PDB file of C-alpha atoms and ligand atoms in Angstrom:
ATOM      1  CA  MET A  21      -4.888  12.410  -7.627  1.00  0.00           C
ATOM      2  CA  LEU A  22      -6.005  14.917 -10.163  1.00  0.00           C
ATOM      3  CA  CYS A  23      -3.469  17.688 -10.951  1.00  0.00           C
ATOM      4  CA  TYR A  24      -3.804  20.669 -13.059  1.00  0.00           C
ATOM      5  CA  HIS A  25      -1.017  21.344 -15.424  1.00  0.00           C
ATOM      6  CA  PRO A  26      -0.650  24.987 -16.530  1.00  0.00           C
ATOM      7  CA  LYS A  27       1.567  24.064 -19.581  1.00  0.00           C
ATOM      8  CA  ASP A  28      -1.540  22.613 -21.281  1.00  0.00           C
ATOM      9  CA  GLY A  29      -2.339  25.806 -23.225  1.00  0.00           C
ATOM     10  CA  GLY A  30      -4.737  26.949 -20.467  1.00  0.00           C
ATOM     11  CA  ARG A  31      -7.131  24.165 -21.238  1.00  0.00           C
ATOM     12  CA  GLY A  32      -6.734  22.839 -17.659  1.00  0.00           C
ATOM     13  CA  MET A  33      -5.628  19.399 -18.784  1.00  0.00           C
ATOM     14  CA  ILE A  34      -6.057  17.062 -16.031  1.00  0.00           C
ATOM     15  CA  LYS A  35      -3.631  14.219 -15.647  1.00  0.00           C
ATOM     16  CA  ARG A  36      -3.952  11.295 -13.407  1.00  0.00           C
ATOM     17  CA  LEU A  37      -0.849  10.619 -11.305  1.00  0.00           C
ATOM     18  CA  PHE A  38      -0.741   7.267  -9.667  1.00  0.00           C
ATOM     19  CA  GLN A  39       2.234   5.545  -8.527  1.00  0.00           C
ATOM     20  CA  SER A  40       1.262   2.300 -10.318  1.00  0.00           C
ATOM     21  CA  LYS A  41       3.213  -0.316 -11.949  1.00  0.00           C
ATOM     22  CA  GLY A  42       1.013   0.081 -15.102  1.00  0.00           C
ATOM     23  CA  ARG A  43      -2.489  -0.574 -16.157  1.00  0.00           C
ATOM     24  CA  PRO A  44      -3.463  -4.058 -16.106  1.00  0.00           C
ATOM     25  CA  ASP A  45      -6.719  -3.135 -17.876  1.00  0.00           C
ATOM     26  CA  ALA A  46      -7.933  -0.298 -19.831  1.00  0.00           C
ATOM     27  CA  LYS A  47     -11.156   0.042 -18.216  1.00  0.00           C
ATOM     28  CA  GLU A  48      -9.711   1.206 -14.817  1.00  0.00           C
ATOM     29  CA  PRO A  49      -6.570   3.116 -13.694  1.00  0.00           C
ATOM     30  CA  ALA A  50      -4.455   0.489 -11.909  1.00  0.00           C
ATOM     31  CA  GLY A  51      -3.226   0.144  -8.323  1.00  0.00           C
ATOM     32  CA  THR A  52      -1.781   3.071  -6.458  1.00  0.00           C
ATOM     33  CA  SER A  53      -0.193   3.736  -3.080  1.00  0.00           C
ATOM     34  CA  VAL A  54      -1.949   2.572   0.043  1.00  0.00           C
ATOM     35  CA  GLU A  55      -1.125   4.213   3.450  1.00  0.00           C
ATOM     36  CA  ALA A  56      -0.522   1.912   6.212  1.00  0.00           C
ATOM     37  CA  GLU A  57      -2.731   4.142   8.373  1.00  0.00           C
ATOM     38  CA  GLY A  58      -6.560   4.016   7.566  1.00  0.00           C
ATOM     39  CA  VAL A  59      -6.795   0.760   5.782  1.00  0.00           C
ATOM     40  CA  PRO A  60     -10.472  -0.244   5.958  1.00  0.00           C
ATOM     41  CA  LYS A  61     -10.946  -2.870   8.586  1.00  0.00           C
ATOM     42  CA  HIS A  62     -13.764  -4.630   6.878  1.00  0.00           C
ATOM     43  CA  VAL A  63     -14.002  -4.766   3.108  1.00  0.00           C
ATOM     44  CA  ALA A  64     -17.106  -6.326   1.470  1.00  0.00           C
ATOM     45  CA  ILE A  65     -17.194  -7.319  -2.226  1.00  0.00           C
ATOM     46  CA  ILE A  66     -19.950  -8.043  -4.594  1.00  0.00           C
ATOM     47  CA  MET A  67     -18.092 -10.223  -7.004  1.00  0.00           C
ATOM     48  CA  ASP A  68     -19.924  -9.500 -10.126  1.00  0.00           C
ATOM     49  CA  GLY A  69     -19.377 -10.192 -13.945  1.00  0.00           C
ATOM     50  CA  ASN A  70     -18.354 -13.704 -14.084  1.00  0.00           C
ATOM     51  CA  GLY A  71     -20.818 -14.504 -16.761  1.00  0.00           C
ATOM     52  CA  ARG A  72     -20.027 -11.511 -19.043  1.00  0.00           C
ATOM     53  CA  TRP A  73     -16.345 -12.352 -18.528  1.00  0.00           C
ATOM     54  CA  ALA A  74     -16.966 -15.991 -19.697  1.00  0.00           C
ATOM     55  CA  ARG A  75     -18.947 -14.652 -22.773  1.00  0.00           C
ATOM     56  CA  GLU A  76     -16.159 -12.124 -23.650  1.00  0.00           C
ATOM     57  CA  HIS A  77     -13.752 -15.037 -23.664  1.00  0.00           C
ATOM     58  CA  GLY A  78     -16.066 -17.278 -25.804  1.00  0.00           C
ATOM     59  CA  LEU A  79     -16.471 -19.600 -22.702  1.00  0.00           C
ATOM     60  CA  PRO A  80     -19.522 -21.189 -20.847  1.00  0.00           C
ATOM     61  CA  ARG A  81     -20.724 -19.124 -17.848  1.00  0.00           C
ATOM     62  CA  VAL A  82     -19.459 -21.706 -15.315  1.00  0.00           C
ATOM     63  CA  ALA A  83     -15.886 -21.080 -16.669  1.00  0.00           C
ATOM     64  CA  GLY A  84     -16.418 -17.452 -15.428  1.00  0.00           C
ATOM     65  CA  HIS A  85     -17.314 -18.769 -11.993  1.00  0.00           C
ATOM     66  CA  HIS A  86     -14.461 -21.054 -11.966  1.00  0.00           C
ATOM     67  CA  THR A  87     -12.013 -18.278 -12.740  1.00  0.00           C
ATOM     68  CA  GLY A  88     -13.821 -16.083 -10.264  1.00  0.00           C
ATOM     69  CA  MET A  89     -13.283 -18.762  -7.639  1.00  0.00           C
ATOM     70  CA  ASN A  90      -9.512 -18.739  -8.433  1.00  0.00           C
ATOM     71  CA  ASN A  91      -9.507 -15.034  -8.006  1.00  0.00           C
ATOM     72  CA  VAL A  92     -11.087 -15.457  -4.472  1.00  0.00           C
ATOM     73  CA  ARG A  93      -7.625 -16.726  -3.571  1.00  0.00           C
ATOM     74  CA  GLU A  94      -5.743 -13.952  -5.189  1.00  0.00           C
ATOM     75  CA  ILE A  95      -7.719 -11.238  -3.510  1.00  0.00           C
ATOM     76  CA  THR A  96      -7.818 -12.907  -0.117  1.00  0.00           C
ATOM     77  CA  MET A  97      -4.062 -13.091   0.014  1.00  0.00           C
ATOM     78  CA  ALA A  98      -4.132  -9.435  -1.241  1.00  0.00           C
ATOM     79  CA  ALA A  99      -6.303  -8.440   1.638  1.00  0.00           C
ATOM     80  CA  ASP A 100      -4.237 -10.153   4.055  1.00  0.00           C
ATOM     81  CA  ARG A 101      -1.038  -8.370   2.700  1.00  0.00           C
ATOM     82  CA  LEU A 102      -2.817  -4.994   2.778  1.00  0.00           C
ATOM     83  CA  GLY A 103      -3.881  -5.364   6.504  1.00  0.00           C
ATOM     84  CA  VAL A 104      -7.611  -5.794   5.885  1.00  0.00           C
ATOM     85  CA  LYS A 105      -9.107  -7.581   8.993  1.00  0.00           C
ATOM     86  CA  VAL A 106     -12.411  -8.868   7.564  1.00  0.00           C
ATOM     87  CA  LEU A 107     -12.961  -9.654   3.950  1.00  0.00           C
ATOM     88  CA  THR A 108     -16.644 -10.421   3.021  1.00  0.00           C
ATOM     89  CA  LEU A 109     -17.281 -12.016  -0.357  1.00  0.00           C
ATOM     90  CA  TYR A 110     -20.934 -12.220  -1.751  1.00  0.00           C
ATOM     91  CA  ALA A 111     -20.570 -15.641  -3.253  1.00  0.00           C
ATOM     92  CA  PHE A 112     -24.312 -16.721  -3.557  1.00  0.00           C
ATOM     93  CA  SER A 113     -27.373 -14.810  -2.889  1.00  0.00           C
ATOM     94  CA  THR A 114     -30.901 -15.896  -1.730  1.00  0.00           C
ATOM     95  CA  GLU A 115     -31.960 -14.681  -5.377  1.00  0.00           C
ATOM     96  CA  ASN A 116     -29.317 -16.747  -7.315  1.00  0.00           C
ATOM     97  CA  TRP A 117     -31.551 -19.816  -6.734  1.00  0.00           C
ATOM     98  CA  LYS A 118     -33.529 -18.481  -9.778  1.00  0.00           C
ATOM     99  CA  ARG A 119     -30.626 -19.221 -12.145  1.00  0.00           C
ATOM    100  CA  PRO A 120     -30.749 -22.521 -14.366  1.00  0.00           C
ATOM    101  CA  LYS A 121     -30.308 -25.558 -12.326  1.00  0.00           C
ATOM    102  CA  ASP A 122     -26.978 -26.518 -13.969  1.00  0.00           C
ATOM    103  CA  GLU A 123     -25.419 -23.073 -12.950  1.00  0.00           C
ATOM    104  CA  VAL A 124     -26.834 -23.367  -9.507  1.00  0.00           C
ATOM    105  CA  ASP A 125     -25.402 -26.886  -9.131  1.00  0.00           C
ATOM    106  CA  TYR A 126     -22.087 -25.586 -10.270  1.00  0.00           C
ATOM    107  CA  LEU A 127     -21.873 -22.793  -7.816  1.00  0.00           C
ATOM    108  CA  MET A 128     -22.904 -25.113  -5.125  1.00  0.00           C
ATOM    109  CA  SER A 129     -19.903 -27.435  -6.086  1.00  0.00           C
ATOM    110  CA  LEU A 130     -17.330 -24.609  -5.929  1.00  0.00           C
ATOM    111  CA  PRO A 131     -16.653 -24.797  -2.149  1.00  0.00           C
ATOM    112  CA  GLN A 132     -15.951 -28.528  -2.541  1.00  0.00           C
ATOM    113  CA  GLU A 133     -13.140 -27.569  -4.930  1.00  0.00           C
ATOM    114  CA  PHE A 134     -12.009 -24.259  -3.209  1.00  0.00           C
ATOM    115  CA  PHE A 135     -11.540 -25.458   0.472  1.00  0.00           C
ATOM    116  CA  PRO A 136      -9.663 -28.725  -0.134  1.00  0.00           C
ATOM    117  CA  LYS A 137      -7.278 -26.981  -2.339  1.00  0.00           C
ATOM    118  CA  MET A 138      -7.021 -23.788  -0.191  1.00  0.00           C
ATOM    119  CA  ILE A 139      -7.333 -25.007   3.403  1.00  0.00           C
ATOM    120  CA  GLY A 140      -3.563 -25.538   3.827  1.00  0.00           C
ATOM    121  CA  GLU A 141      -2.631 -22.017   2.580  1.00  0.00           C
ATOM    122  CA  LEU A 142      -5.590 -20.508   4.771  1.00  0.00           C
ATOM    123  CA  GLU A 143      -4.352 -22.180   7.838  1.00  0.00           C
ATOM    124  CA  GLU A 144      -0.717 -21.177   7.127  1.00  0.00           C
ATOM    125  CA  LYS A 145      -1.883 -17.521   6.759  1.00  0.00           C
ATOM    126  CA  ASN A 146      -3.861 -17.763  10.128  1.00  0.00           C
ATOM    127  CA  VAL A 147      -6.981 -17.010   8.161  1.00  0.00           C
ATOM    128  CA  GLN A 148     -10.273 -17.664   9.827  1.00  0.00           C
ATOM    129  CA  VAL A 149     -13.014 -18.797   7.584  1.00  0.00           C
ATOM    130  CA  ARG A 150     -16.748 -17.887   8.324  1.00  0.00           C
ATOM    131  CA  MET A 151     -19.985 -18.511   6.601  1.00  0.00           C
ATOM    132  CA  MET A 152     -22.883 -15.750   6.670  1.00  0.00           C
ATOM    133  CA  GLY A 153     -25.947 -17.289   5.158  1.00  0.00           C
ATOM    134  CA  HIS A 154     -28.872 -19.366   5.587  1.00  0.00           C
ATOM    135  CA  ARG A 155     -28.095 -23.146   5.800  1.00  0.00           C
ATOM    136  CA  GLU A 156     -31.514 -24.355   4.409  1.00  0.00           C
ATOM    137  CA  LEU A 157     -31.485 -25.391   0.826  1.00  0.00           C
ATOM    138  CA  LEU A 158     -27.658 -25.772   0.668  1.00  0.00           C
ATOM    139  CA  PRO A 159     -26.855 -29.301  -0.502  1.00  0.00           C
ATOM    140  CA  GLU A 160     -25.434 -31.481   2.387  1.00  0.00           C
ATOM    141  CA  GLN A 161     -22.025 -31.954   0.871  1.00  0.00           C
ATOM    142  CA  THR A 162     -21.596 -28.192   0.240  1.00  0.00           C
ATOM    143  CA  LEU A 163     -22.690 -27.317   3.786  1.00  0.00           C
ATOM    144  CA  GLN A 164     -20.368 -29.872   5.237  1.00  0.00           C
ATOM    145  CA  THR A 165     -17.361 -28.657   3.297  1.00  0.00           C
ATOM    146  CA  VAL A 166     -17.902 -25.174   4.475  1.00  0.00           C
ATOM    147  CA  GLU A 167     -18.515 -26.032   8.030  1.00  0.00           C
ATOM    148  CA  GLU A 168     -15.422 -28.188   8.028  1.00  0.00           C
ATOM    149  CA  ALA A 169     -13.249 -25.137   6.784  1.00  0.00           C
ATOM    150  CA  VAL A 170     -14.922 -22.966   9.440  1.00  0.00           C
ATOM    151  CA  LYS A 171     -14.112 -25.450  12.117  1.00  0.00           C
ATOM    152  CA  ARG A 172     -10.680 -26.103  11.133  1.00  0.00           C
ATOM    153  CA  THR A 173      -9.834 -22.407  11.101  1.00  0.00           C
ATOM    154  CA  GLU A 174     -11.973 -21.125  14.130  1.00  0.00           C
ATOM    155  CA  SER A 175      -9.065 -20.448  16.413  1.00  0.00           C
ATOM    156  CA  ASN A 176      -7.100 -18.492  13.852  1.00  0.00           C
ATOM    157  CA  THR A 177      -6.576 -15.017  14.648  1.00  0.00           C
ATOM    158  CA  GLY A 178      -5.688 -13.256  11.293  1.00  0.00           C
ATOM    159  CA  LEU A 179      -7.850 -12.229   8.415  1.00  0.00           C
ATOM    160  CA  VAL A 180     -11.547 -13.211   8.730  1.00  0.00           C
ATOM    161  CA  LEU A 181     -12.670 -14.352   5.362  1.00  0.00           C
ATOM    162  CA  ASN A 182     -16.464 -14.377   5.524  1.00  0.00           C
ATOM    163  CA  PHE A 183     -18.442 -16.031   2.764  1.00  0.00           C
ATOM    164  CA  ALA A 184     -21.893 -14.692   2.184  1.00  0.00           C
ATOM    165  CA  PHE A 185     -23.335 -17.837   0.878  1.00  0.00           C
ATOM    166  CA  ASN A 186     -27.050 -18.323   0.504  1.00  0.00           C
ATOM    167  CA  TYR A 187     -27.363 -14.778   1.856  1.00  0.00           C
ATOM    168  CA  GLY A 188     -30.054 -12.111   1.391  1.00  0.00           C
ATOM    169  CA  GLY A 189     -30.171  -8.923   3.397  1.00  0.00           C
ATOM    170  CA  ARG A 190     -33.873  -8.680   3.642  1.00  0.00           C
ATOM    171  CA  LYS A 191     -34.179 -12.349   4.756  1.00  0.00           C
ATOM    172  CA  GLU A 192     -31.524 -11.664   7.209  1.00  0.00           C
ATOM    173  CA  ILE A 193     -33.301  -8.677   8.864  1.00  0.00           C
ATOM    174  CA  LEU A 194     -36.704 -10.621   8.795  1.00  0.00           C
ATOM    175  CA  HIS A 195     -35.038 -13.570  10.569  1.00  0.00           C
ATOM    176  CA  SER A 196     -33.545 -11.256  13.154  1.00  0.00           C
ATOM    177  CA  VAL A 197     -36.903  -9.650  13.851  1.00  0.00           C
ATOM    178  CA  GLN A 198     -38.699 -13.011  14.091  1.00  0.00           C
ATOM    179  CA  ARG A 199     -36.148 -14.086  16.775  1.00  0.00           C
ATOM    180  CA  LEU A 200     -36.570 -10.912  18.539  1.00  0.00           C
ATOM    181  CA  MET A 201     -40.306 -11.230  18.609  1.00  0.00           C
ATOM    182  CA  GLU A 202     -40.060 -14.808  19.850  1.00  0.00           C
ATOM    183  CA  GLU A 203     -37.823 -13.698  22.640  1.00  0.00           C
ATOM    184  CA  ALA A 204     -40.175 -10.720  23.490  1.00  0.00           C
ATOM    185  CA  ALA A 205     -43.006 -13.142  23.652  1.00  0.00           C
ATOM    186  CA  SER A 206     -41.175 -15.282  26.083  1.00  0.00           C
ATOM    187  CA  GLY A 207     -40.209 -12.244  28.155  1.00  0.00           C
ATOM    188  CA  ALA A 208     -36.473 -12.693  27.510  1.00  0.00           C
ATOM    189  CA  VAL A 209     -36.287  -9.132  25.755  1.00  0.00           C
ATOM    190  CA  ARG A 210     -38.440  -6.037  26.302  1.00  0.00           C
ATOM    191  CA  ALA A 211     -39.323  -3.529  23.604  1.00  0.00           C
ATOM    192  CA  ASP A 212     -37.663  -0.725  25.335  1.00  0.00           C
ATOM    193  CA  GLN A 213     -34.386  -2.601  25.465  1.00  0.00           C
ATOM    194  CA  LEU A 214     -34.142  -2.863  21.644  1.00  0.00           C
ATOM    195  CA  ASP A 215     -31.376  -0.561  20.309  1.00  0.00           C
ATOM    196  CA  GLU A 216     -28.974  -0.930  17.415  1.00  0.00           C
ATOM    197  CA  SER A 217     -26.287  -2.683  19.468  1.00  0.00           C
ATOM    198  CA  LEU A 218     -28.863  -5.167  20.486  1.00  0.00           C
ATOM    199  CA  PHE A 219     -30.278  -5.688  17.090  1.00  0.00           C
ATOM    200  CA  ARG A 220     -26.977  -6.348  15.395  1.00  0.00           C
ATOM    201  CA  GLN A 221     -26.393  -9.184  17.738  1.00  0.00           C
ATOM    202  CA  TYR A 222     -29.377 -11.067  15.864  1.00  0.00           C
ATOM    203  CA  LEU A 223     -27.864 -10.353  12.479  1.00  0.00           C
ATOM    204  CA  LEU A 224     -25.901 -13.198  10.614  1.00  0.00           C
ATOM    205  CA  SER A 225     -22.842 -10.988  10.677  1.00  0.00           C
ATOM    206  CA  GLY A 226     -22.655 -11.401  14.601  1.00  0.00           C
ATOM    207  CA  ASP A 227     -19.670  -9.829  16.109  1.00  0.00           C
ATOM    208  CA  LEU A 228     -18.097  -8.514  12.869  1.00  0.00           C
ATOM    209  CA  PRO A 229     -17.832  -4.927  12.498  1.00  0.00           C
ATOM    210  CA  ASP A 230     -19.688  -3.135   9.738  1.00  0.00           C
ATOM    211  CA  PRO A 231     -17.870  -2.985   6.383  1.00  0.00           C
ATOM    212  CA  ASP A 232     -16.026   0.368   5.953  1.00  0.00           C
ATOM    213  CA  LEU A 233     -15.618  -0.239   2.237  1.00  0.00           C
ATOM    214  CA  LEU A 234     -17.960  -1.912  -0.329  1.00  0.00           C
ATOM    215  CA  ILE A 235     -16.605  -2.943  -3.738  1.00  0.00           C
ATOM    216  CA  ARG A 236     -18.789  -3.938  -6.693  1.00  0.00           C
ATOM    217  CA  THR A 237     -17.140  -5.186  -9.832  1.00  0.00           C
ATOM    218  CA  SER A 238     -18.574  -5.263 -13.377  1.00  0.00           C
ATOM    219  CA  GLY A 239     -20.269  -1.876 -13.779  1.00  0.00           C
ATOM    220  CA  GLU A 240     -23.574  -2.463 -11.946  1.00  0.00           C
ATOM    221  CA  ILE A 241     -24.205   0.209  -9.396  1.00  0.00           C
ATOM    222  CA  ARG A 242     -26.591  -1.401  -6.919  1.00  0.00           C
ATOM    223  CA  LEU A 243     -26.495  -3.321  -3.632  1.00  0.00           C
ATOM    224  CA  SER A 244     -28.507  -6.339  -4.774  1.00  0.00           C
ATOM    225  CA  ASN A 245     -29.894  -7.188  -1.271  1.00  0.00           C
ATOM    226  CA  PHE A 246     -26.378  -7.323   0.172  1.00  0.00           C
ATOM    227  CA  MET A 247     -25.782  -6.378   4.045  1.00  0.00           C
ATOM    228  CA  LEU A 248     -28.536  -3.856   3.907  1.00  0.00           C
ATOM    229  CA  TRP A 249     -28.231  -3.085   7.593  1.00  0.00           C
ATOM    230  CA  GLN A 250     -24.435  -3.264   7.867  1.00  0.00           C
ATOM    231  CA  LEU A 251     -23.693  -1.083   4.836  1.00  0.00           C
ATOM    232  CA  ALA A 252     -25.564   1.936   6.199  1.00  0.00           C
ATOM    233  CA  TYR A 253     -22.197   4.111   6.544  1.00  0.00           C
ATOM    234  CA  ALA A 254     -19.962   2.050   4.125  1.00  0.00           C
ATOM    235  CA  GLU A 255     -17.989   3.967   1.510  1.00  0.00           C
ATOM    236  CA  LEU A 256     -19.147   2.414  -1.868  1.00  0.00           C
ATOM    237  CA  TRP A 257     -16.583   1.856  -4.709  1.00  0.00           C
ATOM    238  CA  PHE A 258     -17.638   0.607  -8.281  1.00  0.00           C
ATOM    239  CA  THR A 259     -15.490  -0.656 -11.006  1.00  0.00           C
ATOM    240  CA  ASP A 260     -16.276  -1.745 -14.641  1.00  0.00           C
ATOM    241  CA  VAL A 261     -13.755  -4.543 -14.309  1.00  0.00           C
ATOM    242  CA  PHE A 262     -15.291  -8.013 -14.152  1.00  0.00           C
ATOM    243  CA  TRP A 263     -14.575  -9.991 -11.008  1.00  0.00           C
ATOM    244  CA  PRO A 264     -12.317 -12.531 -12.760  1.00  0.00           C
ATOM    245  CA  ASP A 265      -9.964  -9.646 -13.994  1.00  0.00           C
ATOM    246  CA  PHE A 266     -10.111  -7.661 -10.599  1.00  0.00           C
ATOM    247  CA  THR A 267      -6.468  -7.639  -9.345  1.00  0.00           C
ATOM    248  CA  GLU A 268      -4.585  -6.678  -6.245  1.00  0.00           C
ATOM    249  CA  GLU A 269      -3.859  -3.434  -8.174  1.00  0.00           C
ATOM    250  CA  HIS A 270      -7.566  -2.673  -8.479  1.00  0.00           C
ATOM    251  CA  PHE A 271      -7.944  -3.476  -4.883  1.00  0.00           C
ATOM    252  CA  GLN A 272      -5.143  -1.061  -3.775  1.00  0.00           C
ATOM    253  CA  ARG A 273      -6.801   1.580  -5.973  1.00  0.00           C
ATOM    254  CA  ALA A 274     -10.167   1.056  -4.191  1.00  0.00           C
ATOM    255  CA  ILE A 275      -8.476   1.380  -0.787  1.00  0.00           C
ATOM    256  CA  HIS A 276      -6.341   4.446  -1.946  1.00  0.00           C
ATOM    257  CA  ASP A 277      -9.618   6.076  -2.977  1.00  0.00           C
ATOM    258  CA  TYR A 278     -11.202   5.059   0.363  1.00  0.00           C
ATOM    259  CA  GLN A 279      -8.410   6.514   2.177  1.00  0.00           C
ATOM    260  CA  LYS A 280      -9.171  10.039   0.666  1.00  0.00           C
ATOM    261  CA  ARG A 281     -12.831  10.030   1.575  1.00  0.00           C
ATOM    262  CA  VAL A 282     -13.985  11.837   4.549  1.00  0.00           C
ATOM    263  CA  ARG A 283     -16.298   9.715   6.658  1.00  0.00           C
ATOM    264  CA  ARG A 284     -18.671  12.039   8.749  1.00  0.00           C
ATOM    265  CA  TYR A 285     -21.412   9.626   9.794  1.00  0.00           C
ATOM    266  CA  GLY A 286     -24.058  12.372   9.391  1.00  0.00           C
ATOM    267  CA  GLY A 287     -22.010  14.749  11.456  1.00  0.00           C
ATOM    268  CA  LEU A 288     -19.848  17.714  10.131  1.00  0.00           C
TER     269      LEU A 288
HETATM  270  C1  FPP B   6     -21.924 -12.817 -10.162  1.00  0.00           C
HETATM  271  O1  FPP B   6     -21.761 -12.839 -11.347  1.00  0.00           O
HETATM  272  C2  FPP B   6     -21.253 -14.077  -9.485  1.00  0.00           C
HETATM  273  C3  FPP B   6     -21.833 -15.032  -8.680  1.00  0.00           C
HETATM  274  C4  FPP B   6     -23.157 -15.282  -8.524  1.00  0.00           C
HETATM  275  C5  FPP B   6     -20.834 -16.088  -8.137  1.00  0.00           C
HETATM  276  C6  FPP B   6     -19.779 -15.532  -7.539  1.00  0.00           C
HETATM  277  C7  FPP B   6     -18.850 -16.705  -6.895  1.00  0.00           C
HETATM  278  C8  FPP B   6     -17.553 -16.750  -7.050  1.00  0.00           C
HETATM  279  C9  FPP B   6     -16.834 -15.668  -7.582  1.00  0.00           C
HETATM  280  C10 FPP B   6     -16.896 -17.846  -6.610  1.00  0.00           C
HETATM  281  C11 FPP B   6     -17.206 -18.137  -5.110  1.00  0.00           C
HETATM  282  C12 FPP B   6     -16.153 -19.158  -4.442  1.00  0.00           C
HETATM  283  C13 FPP B   6     -16.542 -19.860  -3.450  1.00  0.00           C
HETATM  284  C14 FPP B   6     -15.295 -20.754  -2.995  1.00  0.00           C
HETATM  285  C15 FPP B   6     -17.911 -20.161  -2.990  1.00  0.00           C
HETATM  286  P1  FPP B   6     -22.739 -13.198 -12.608  1.00  0.00           P
HETATM  287  O2  FPP B   6     -22.748 -14.567 -12.868  1.00  0.00           O
HETATM  288  O3  FPP B   6     -23.971 -12.601 -12.152  1.00  0.00           O
HETATM  289  O4  FPP B   6     -22.072 -12.389 -13.781  1.00  0.00           O
HETATM  290  P2  FPP B   6     -22.885 -11.640 -14.891  1.00  0.00           P
HETATM  291  O5  FPP B   6     -23.623 -10.487 -14.344  1.00  0.00           O
HETATM  292  O6  FPP B   6     -21.763 -11.107 -15.797  1.00  0.00           O
HETATM  293  O7  FPP B   6     -23.856 -12.565 -15.635  1.00  0.00           O
END
């Protein structure tokens, strides 16, 4: 909230008024009050800045990814407490294969550390794990670990924790079109039946609602091929904070800002 203070010698000094517990980080004002009404149902996060976080701490890049992975736990639990229904995390893109092999191998090994450590807590919190991505190219063991977590939690009815893993928005759209063309050729679908609600059934996000809020950390202001169809009407929120430093307070701040936005979907 920005307030004008008349005692500021007429300079119109603006003061930030947040009900925060303090600033965890100088780069971004910290958390603030979140209204129980109007919490975004689906929040998608581009978890960026692990490498720069590591460099700032004099550590190898993989240490940034490891700390980033630990932060997935913190932010998942925060999302659950805040009443978010779906949390989609961009964990590995179809473009990330271009990184050095050592880094790719490390990123591919993270599920094998994360899920065995976390599955008990995820089950206890009634979290349902999903994976949104292309199965091809994923190492057998990685895929098996993720699929096991998906299977074990599939009947849970709480927060949906959706990992975008080996995910690319353009590839997702092309695959959907390919499947539709095949079905059209076989006569299962007619061109005049195609509308948005039919098309979205072919996307990897399946029955999930579109994200209401997209958060990207680390100061980059782009979508990087993430959920290109689904983000059409999302509110976008960017912060300079690197993903390993992104706390529940920053998350609250993003939701607080979201709650002040007016979503018009092209109307008035
Ligand atoms: C982008 O930062 C981050 C990634 C490519 C990986 C994100 C993955 C996690 C946070 C862990 C995921 C956890 C599980 C369980 C799969 P960057 O490396 O591009 O950072 P930089 O731009 O500073 O180099």
